[in-house]
Short mmCIF file of C-alpha atoms (C1' of nucleotides) in Angstrom, two decimals:
data_model
loop_
_atom_site.label_atom_id
_atom_site.label_comp_id
_atom_site.label_asym_id
_atom_site.label_seq_id
_atom_site.Cartn_x
_atom_site.Cartn_y
_atom_site.Cartn_z
CA MET P 1 24.35 10.25 2.15
CA THR P 2 27.12 9.82 -0.41
CA THR P 3 27.99 6.21 -0.98
CA PRO P 4 31.20 5.02 -2.63
CA GLU P 5 29.04 4.25 -5.66
CA ASP P 6 27.96 7.88 -5.83
CA LYS P 7 31.56 9.06 -5.82
CA LEU P 8 32.46 6.57 -8.49
CA TYR P 9 29.60 7.62 -10.75
CA LEU P 10 30.45 11.25 -10.27
CA ALA P 11 34.09 10.73 -11.21
CA LEU P 12 33.12 8.57 -14.15
CA SER P 13 30.74 11.19 -15.47
CA THR P 14 33.67 13.59 -15.87
CA ILE P 15 35.51 11.38 -18.35
CA PRO P 16 35.12 13.00 -21.77
CA ALA P 17 34.17 11.14 -24.93
CA GLY P 18 37.18 10.02 -26.89
CA LYS P 19 39.24 9.40 -23.75
CA VAL P 20 39.82 6.30 -21.63
CA ILE P 21 41.03 5.82 -18.06
CA SER P 22 42.16 2.87 -15.95
CA TYR P 23 40.13 1.28 -13.17
CA GLY P 24 42.82 2.11 -10.66
CA TYR P 25 43.18 5.78 -11.57
CA LEU P 26 39.43 6.25 -11.76
CA ALA P 27 39.18 4.79 -8.28
CA GLU P 28 41.73 7.34 -7.10
CA LEU P 29 39.90 10.24 -8.71
CA ALA P 30 36.79 9.05 -6.91
CA GLY P 31 38.67 9.14 -3.62
CA LEU P 32 38.71 5.34 -3.39
CA PRO P 33 42.37 4.37 -3.76
CA GLY P 34 43.15 0.69 -4.06
CA ARG P 35 39.69 -0.31 -5.17
CA ALA P 36 40.30 -0.94 -8.85
CA ARG P 37 38.68 -4.36 -8.73
CA TRP P 38 35.72 -3.09 -6.84
CA VAL P 39 35.26 -0.49 -9.58
CA GLY P 40 35.13 -3.23 -12.19
CA LYS P 41 32.67 -5.19 -10.11
CA THR P 42 30.47 -2.15 -9.69
CA LEU P 43 30.55 -1.09 -13.32
CA SER P 44 29.53 -4.57 -14.38
CA SER P 45 26.35 -4.23 -12.37
CA LEU P 46 25.21 -0.98 -13.96
CA PRO P 47 21.80 -1.09 -15.67
CA ASP P 48 21.85 -1.55 -19.44
CA ASP P 49 20.19 1.80 -19.97
CA THR P 50 22.71 3.78 -17.92
CA GLN P 51 23.95 7.11 -19.22
CA LEU P 52 27.35 6.62 -17.61
CA PRO P 53 30.33 6.06 -19.93
CA TRP P 54 31.43 2.78 -18.38
CA HIS P 55 33.04 1.79 -21.67
CA ARG P 56 35.73 4.45 -21.20
CA VAL P 57 37.24 2.42 -18.39
CA VAL P 58 39.93 -0.10 -19.36
CA ASN P 59 42.87 -1.73 -17.60
CA ALA P 60 46.27 -0.17 -16.98
CA SER P 61 47.67 -1.80 -20.11
CA ARG P 62 45.18 0.18 -22.18
CA ARG P 63 43.33 -2.95 -23.20
CA ILE P 64 39.71 -3.98 -22.71
CA SER P 65 39.43 -6.25 -19.69
CA PHE P 66 37.35 -8.93 -21.37
CA PRO P 67 38.30 -11.91 -23.51
CA ALA P 68 38.49 -10.69 -27.12
CA ASP P 69 35.81 -13.15 -28.17
CA SER P 70 33.26 -12.15 -25.52
CA GLU P 71 30.16 -10.05 -26.08
CA GLY P 72 31.32 -7.52 -23.54
CA TYR P 73 34.51 -6.97 -25.48
CA LYS P 74 32.67 -6.37 -28.72
CA THR P 75 30.17 -3.89 -27.36
CA GLN P 76 32.78 -1.95 -25.41
CA ARG P 77 35.13 -1.78 -28.36
CA GLN P 78 32.41 -0.70 -30.72
CA ARG P 79 31.33 2.07 -28.39
CA LEU P 80 34.89 3.32 -28.08
CA GLU P 81 35.52 3.23 -31.79
CA SER P 82 32.34 5.19 -32.37
CA GLU P 83 33.92 7.93 -30.22
CA GLY P 84 36.94 7.98 -32.47
CA ILE P 85 39.24 5.80 -30.38
CA GLU P 86 41.60 3.58 -32.37
CA PHE P 87 42.98 0.18 -31.48
CA SER P 88 46.28 -1.33 -32.51
CA ALA P 89 46.45 -4.81 -33.99
CA ALA P 90 47.18 -6.12 -30.50
CA GLY P 91 44.06 -4.44 -29.15
CA THR P 92 45.78 -1.64 -27.28
CA ILE P 93 44.40 1.86 -27.28
CA SER P 94 46.54 4.74 -28.53
CA LYS P 95 48.20 6.86 -25.85
CA SER P 96 46.62 9.99 -27.28
CA ASN P 97 43.29 8.81 -25.88
CA TRP P 98 44.75 7.94 -22.51
CA ILE P 99 44.09 9.80 -19.26
CA LYS P 100 47.24 8.96 -17.37
CA PRO P 101 47.82 9.08 -13.62
CA LEU P 102 49.84 11.98 -12.29
"C1'" DT C 1 35.99 -15.69 10.51
"C1'" DC C 2 37.95 -18.31 6.82
"C1'" DC C 3 38.17 -19.12 1.91
"C1'" DC C 4 37.73 -18.31 -2.85
"C1'" DC C 5 37.38 -15.36 -6.74
"C1'" DG C 6 37.49 -11.31 -9.68
"C1'" DG C 7 35.99 -5.86 -15.98
"C1'" DC C 8 43.10 -4.89 -11.31
"C1'" DT C 9 48.33 -3.70 -11.02
"C1'" DT C 10 53.14 -4.04 -11.22
"C1'" DG C 11 57.28 -5.99 -12.02
"C1'" DA C 12 60.19 -9.88 -14.05
"C1'" DG C 13 61.55 -12.53 -17.69
"C1'" DC Z 1 54.31 -7.67 -27.18
"C1'" DC Z 2 53.57 -11.92 -24.30
"C1'" DT Z 3 53.08 -14.75 -19.95
"C1'" DC Z 4 53.47 -15.44 -14.88
"C1'" DA Z 5 53.64 -14.54 -10.07
"C1'" DA Z 6 52.44 -11.70 -6.23
"C1'" DG Z 7 50.03 -8.34 -4.04
"C1'" DC Z 8 45.91 -6.18 -3.31
"C1'" DC Z 9 40.91 -5.32 -1.67
"C1'" DG Z 10 36.04 -5.96 -1.39
"C1'" DG Z 11 31.97 -9.24 -2.10
"C1'" DG Z 12 29.59 -13.38 -1.17
"C1'" DG Z 13 29.15 -18.16 0.65
#
DNA sequence: TCCCCGGCTTGAG
DNA sequence: CCTCAAGCCGGGG
């Protein structure tokens, strides 16, 4: 049977390197509208050795949804930068890397 | 079932 | 660009 998690993972696996998407829009693509927060919750419980690009998911303001001093922030940012994504001084990601909602 | 809380969003200042 | 207030929805006690 296909669980909501399955749909989420499938949608997430289609996000290409060098691009980022919001929790809300990803939820929509997965056929789970309105579940942005649930997406965050679910991603946070992925195993450390997962192949899924969880780091390509940020909030609608194009910023990492973790306090800038946290470990999570650092690892996510480093992963994104290693894919060529650039951050402004304020920590926002350039629009050219953004997968925007229709 | 009620209540609280969160890797969210949107809209106002 | 920033902060705040509301809305929102599922998870867990």
